[in-house]
Amino acid sequence: MSISNKLYTSILSQKSQLNLRDTVLSGQSFRWNLNEILKGYYSTIIDRTIVFIREINVNTIEILSTNKNVYDTPINEFLKHLFSLDFQEETVFSSRFKEKFPEVWNLVQPYRSVRVMRQDPFEIMVTFMCAQGIGMHLIRRQVSMIAERYGQKIILELPEGEMVFYGFPTPSALASADPNELAVCTNNNRIRAANIIAMARSFESGKLALACVGSGKCDLETLRETLCVHSGIGLKIADCIALFGLGRFDAFPIDTHVKQYLWEWFGIEEARHSLTEKNYRILQEKARAILGAEYAGYAGHILFHCWRKEVKKMKAF
DNA sequence: TTCCAGGGAAAGC
DNA sequence: GCTTTCCATGGA
């Protein structure tokens, strides 16, 4: 398949600030093209539509896309949704939080405009099922390999040459995958490959897809139970799916980094112990008491990215 | 060599 | 029921 080399251009201007680079690099999306990011452009492919984004200033981004519609939605409307531009990030941290934790509040300033994205649920499910006890670099590699092996190949012809993209595989493509072949893409982890295939079949059957449709307002605990039925999805990954794939900004995933800052920044004693299910739930309660229940996950992701960069001194990839 | 990386599930008590 | 061990691999 080849796509016309005509790029559709659009300028998206917003009142709210968009820290595009940190948003894309903060670890919530694993499908942005590395080479383009290094050149100051950001590219991804969503449902056979290649999207380039360039940051003009903190309030304006330029969008270049190979066609006008993504999911039959005008590109500006789609990107407003993708980057949650309808959400007012000033409301994330309460005045009480700012007063109680001035050092953290000071440290987090450069990251306040990081957006929590609303991405495709199925893609997020597969992505975070690849994220068990493994580095972010390897997660990206797995997702790339899965797309290259099972996704649709799309070639963009530019004057400088061809650019090759791979769309993210459909649920049916992964549902019919051979476990041994898929395992090549999942760090040779056959259990993980089998789990992804089983989840894809559940999605294709309509069970999971239906749960996604009603996920906006349903009880978070009910949503987690629905997701955790699937082997390979525990509480943490279910919360990641809810936060990044289903727009549930109240979902607060706790991983090794979050656990670290809950102790170092907020002195929560339980964060020094291991992440058993019981302890996970206790930590979530205490974190919500500090961050507020409504947008705990949104705040948590900003803190997560801030912790990794400012304290752990980690590079984005 | 050892330890850690956006954990989950089986085994053990 | 809660806690410990195992899984699996690449990079520092």
XYZ file of C-alpha atoms (C1' of nucleotides) in Angstrom:
342
model
C 0.000 0.000 0.000
C 1.273 3.415 -0.919
C -0.057 6.744 0.185
C -0.031 9.982 -1.710
C 2.875 12.218 -0.807
C 0.539 15.161 -0.370
C 0.518 16.174 3.254
C -2.507 17.774 4.774
C -1.419 20.630 6.994
C -3.235 22.163 9.872
C -2.414 24.475 12.757
C -3.942 23.576 16.047
C -3.945 26.403 18.550
C -4.953 26.035 22.134
C -5.252 28.148 25.221
C -3.941 25.415 27.431
C -0.281 24.658 27.241
C 0.916 21.530 25.555
C 4.334 20.242 26.504
C 4.524 18.163 23.359
C 7.987 16.725 23.739
C 7.514 15.527 27.293
C 4.013 14.332 26.514
C 5.249 12.132 23.697
C 8.368 11.009 25.555
C 6.871 10.438 28.969
C 6.349 6.737 28.413
C 2.624 6.664 27.802
C 3.051 6.284 24.048
C 5.448 3.752 22.545
C 4.626 4.312 18.911
C 6.164 7.693 18.119
C 8.963 7.514 15.633
C 12.326 7.982 17.317
C 14.184 9.463 14.360
C 11.582 12.102 13.795
C 11.504 12.984 17.449
C 15.233 13.625 17.410
C 14.787 16.076 14.560
C 12.121 17.997 16.422
C 9.203 16.458 14.596
C 6.970 13.802 16.040
C 5.375 11.113 13.962
C 3.076 8.240 14.573
C 0.615 6.175 12.650
C -2.943 5.684 13.746
C -5.348 3.484 11.853
C -3.519 3.799 8.513
C -3.153 7.529 8.926
C 0.350 8.900 9.309
C 0.430 11.924 11.569
C 3.353 14.334 11.891
C 3.315 16.962 14.580
C 5.618 19.929 15.041
C 5.603 22.213 18.027
C 5.596 25.860 17.014
C 5.391 27.223 20.534
C 3.891 26.156 23.833
C 0.421 27.098 22.639
C 0.503 25.937 19.055
C 1.233 22.739 17.246
C 1.296 22.140 13.524
C -0.164 18.946 12.242
C 0.808 17.293 9.005
C -1.145 14.256 8.047
C -1.310 12.092 4.961
C -5.056 12.367 4.906
C -7.681 14.533 6.534
C -9.491 11.997 8.605
C -8.562 9.766 11.456
C -11.341 7.445 12.475
C -13.603 9.582 10.249
C -13.020 12.491 12.597
C -11.556 15.830 11.469
C -7.864 15.805 12.352
C -8.076 18.745 14.752
C -10.926 17.183 16.657
C -9.053 13.900 16.763
C -5.873 15.466 18.128
C -7.779 17.500 20.691
C -9.123 14.214 21.934
C -5.806 12.347 21.616
C -3.918 14.940 23.656
C -6.825 15.581 26.041
C -6.797 19.264 25.146
C -10.332 19.595 26.470
C -8.961 18.883 29.932
C -7.834 21.776 32.120
C -4.552 20.656 33.616
C -4.501 23.560 36.137
C -7.033 21.650 38.197
C -4.790 18.607 38.617
C -2.863 19.739 41.685
C -4.880 21.219 44.521
C -3.846 24.291 46.495
C -3.616 22.039 49.528
C -1.063 19.885 47.717
C 0.988 22.932 46.776
C 1.049 24.136 50.370
C 1.833 20.770 51.852
C 4.556 19.709 49.393
C 6.252 22.897 48.173
C 9.488 21.115 47.207
C 7.674 18.644 44.968
C 5.491 21.394 43.573
C 8.587 23.366 42.650
C 10.231 20.373 41.026
C 7.156 19.512 38.964
C 6.746 22.944 37.357
C 8.393 22.095 34.002
C 6.111 19.063 33.642
C 2.734 20.558 34.542
C 1.764 20.858 30.887
C 2.443 17.209 30.097
C -0.760 15.791 28.659
C -2.098 12.384 29.509
C -3.158 11.044 26.142
C -6.302 9.157 25.217
C -4.990 6.380 23.037
C -6.485 3.364 21.338
C -7.567 0.862 24.023
C -6.472 -2.289 22.200
C -3.051 -0.861 21.398
C -2.624 0.183 25.024
C -3.665 -3.256 26.247
C -1.031 -4.994 24.142
C 1.591 -2.365 24.931
C 1.291 -2.603 28.688
C 1.006 -6.378 28.612
C 4.537 -6.147 27.189
C 5.672 -4.062 30.163
C 6.150 -6.611 32.899
C 9.395 -6.241 34.802
C 11.204 -4.977 31.760
C 12.852 -1.733 30.664
C 11.134 0.923 28.594
C 13.575 0.402 25.754
C 12.574 -3.244 25.493
C 8.894 -2.381 25.684
C 9.300 -0.100 22.685
C 11.178 -2.806 20.822
C 8.459 -5.351 21.471
C 5.678 -3.025 20.315
C 7.659 -2.144 17.181
C 8.299 -5.789 16.364
C 4.637 -6.692 16.863
C 3.602 -3.889 14.519
C 6.186 -4.857 11.913
C 5.190 -8.499 11.996
C 1.409 -8.206 12.254
C 0.526 -4.630 11.288
C -0.179 -3.205 7.873
C 2.874 -1.886 6.047
C 2.439 1.640 4.801
C 4.953 3.486 2.675
C 5.071 7.253 2.574
C 6.827 8.560 -0.522
C 8.646 11.822 0.067
C 11.091 13.703 -2.151
C 13.870 12.652 0.245
C 12.908 9.019 -0.082
C 10.510 6.496 1.292
C 9.368 6.322 4.894
C 8.003 3.013 6.068
C 5.376 2.778 8.795
C 3.523 -0.120 10.291
C 0.007 0.298 11.579
C -0.801 -1.302 14.881
C -2.253 -4.793 14.342
C -5.991 -5.291 14.523
C -7.426 -7.507 17.270
C -8.166 -10.221 14.709
C -4.595 -10.173 13.391
C -3.246 -10.929 16.861
C -6.120 -13.265 17.736
C -5.053 -15.563 14.903
C -1.325 -15.249 15.537
C 0.845 -18.282 16.178
C 2.104 -18.205 19.791
C 5.629 -19.254 18.871
C 5.894 -16.600 16.170
C 4.472 -13.877 18.376
C 6.895 -14.874 21.133
C 9.745 -13.750 18.891
C 8.280 -10.247 19.252
C 7.727 -10.498 23.009
C 11.259 -11.082 24.264
C 10.899 -14.809 23.616
C 8.321 -14.891 26.378
C 5.766 -17.486 25.265
C 3.496 -16.943 28.228
C 3.215 -13.276 27.368
C 2.550 -14.098 23.715
C -0.206 -16.539 24.654
C -1.737 -13.981 26.998
C -1.826 -11.340 24.256
C -3.472 -13.773 21.837
C -6.114 -14.736 24.402
C -6.803 -11.077 25.159
C -7.087 -10.281 21.445
C -9.630 -13.071 21.065
C -11.615 -11.699 23.975
C -11.503 -8.264 22.359
C -12.518 -9.631 18.973
C -15.411 -11.551 20.493
C -16.816 -8.241 21.656
C -16.488 -8.819 25.377
C -13.563 -6.506 25.925
C -14.601 -4.068 23.209
C -17.964 -3.658 24.887
C -16.332 -3.035 28.249
C -14.318 -0.242 26.640
C -17.460 1.470 25.353
C -18.962 1.674 28.819
C -15.707 2.431 30.608
C -16.112 6.176 30.855
C -18.459 6.349 33.796
C -18.513 2.867 35.263
C -17.049 2.051 38.631
C -13.274 1.824 38.436
C -13.201 -1.364 40.497
C -15.695 -3.016 38.119
C -13.612 -1.957 35.142
C -10.469 -3.396 36.723
C -12.206 -6.691 37.436
C -13.272 -6.933 33.795
C -9.712 -6.354 32.623
C -8.037 -8.556 35.254
C -10.029 -11.598 34.149
C -7.462 -11.876 31.371
C -4.243 -13.666 32.158
C -1.329 -11.254 31.992
C -3.357 -8.281 33.198
C -3.002 -7.507 36.884
C -4.022 -4.447 38.862
C -1.174 -2.266 37.658
C -1.626 -2.995 33.966
C -5.412 -2.667 34.297
C -4.877 0.784 35.782
C -2.533 1.706 32.918
C -5.148 0.612 30.387
C -7.796 2.650 32.200
C -5.578 5.737 32.395
C -3.986 5.810 28.934
C -6.486 3.840 26.852
C -9.855 4.612 28.399
C -9.450 8.200 29.562
C -9.905 7.320 33.207
C -7.755 9.992 34.845
C -8.740 8.696 38.265
C -6.893 5.396 37.678
C -3.564 5.452 39.521
C -1.119 2.753 38.378
C 1.700 2.040 40.808
C 4.937 0.697 39.398
C 8.468 0.616 40.733
C 8.990 4.333 40.032
C 5.717 5.465 41.564
C 6.460 3.289 44.578
C 9.804 5.049 44.919
C 8.428 8.579 44.861
C 5.539 7.712 47.183
C 8.205 7.022 49.798
C 10.801 9.628 48.896
C 8.441 12.547 48.274
C 5.455 11.779 50.486
C 6.938 9.502 53.155
C 4.340 6.784 52.774
C 5.735 3.930 54.859
C 4.033 1.130 52.930
C 5.952 2.191 49.826
C 9.043 0.628 51.369
C 7.432 -2.810 51.298
C 6.803 -5.004 48.275
C 3.879 -4.399 45.918
C 1.494 -7.152 46.954
C -2.141 -6.668 45.997
C -3.018 -5.636 49.506
C -0.190 -3.150 49.713
C -0.980 -1.873 46.210
C -4.499 -0.984 47.323
C -3.276 0.663 50.512
C -0.800 2.766 48.554
C -3.523 3.820 46.110
C -5.732 4.979 48.966
C -2.946 7.009 50.514
C -1.942 8.485 47.168
C -5.535 9.511 46.480
C -5.685 11.189 49.867
C -2.737 13.342 48.816
C -3.499 13.895 45.133
C -7.289 13.834 45.167
C -9.320 10.930 43.854
C -10.680 12.516 40.705
C -7.419 13.143 38.832
C -4.983 11.030 40.837
C -3.767 9.167 37.757
C -3.260 12.338 35.737
C -1.220 13.868 38.541
C 0.560 10.565 39.058
C 1.772 10.457 35.475
C 3.182 13.970 35.701
C 4.949 12.998 38.927
C 6.130 9.758 37.309
C 7.778 11.595 34.431
C 9.200 14.262 36.746
C 10.652 11.603 39.058
C 12.348 9.716 36.242
C 13.887 12.803 34.683
C 14.658 15.068 37.632
C 15.572 12.521 40.303
C 16.566 9.348 38.465
C 18.157 11.384 35.675
C 16.847 8.943 33.101
C 16.724 9.777 29.432
C 13.360 9.692 27.744
C 13.975 6.409 25.995
C 28.655 -10.927 38.254
C 24.934 -8.641 40.008
C 21.111 -5.744 39.815
C 17.316 -3.417 37.821
C 13.717 -2.549 34.461
C 6.397 1.000 33.980
C 4.645 -7.132 36.989
C 1.946 -11.244 37.099
C 0.914 -15.627 38.697
C 2.061 -19.881 40.805
C 3.735 -21.840 44.923
C 4.242 -21.774 49.759
C 2.705 -20.839 54.455
C -5.663 -14.655 53.150
C -1.058 -12.907 52.634
C 3.881 -13.418 51.288
C 7.725 -15.341 48.661
C 9.485 -17.284 44.567
C 9.761 -17.882 39.740
C 9.539 -16.299 35.078
C 12.696 -13.959 31.174
C 16.183 -10.983 29.083
C 18.996 -7.083 27.880
C 21.694 -3.375 29.523
C 24.469 -0.885 32.887
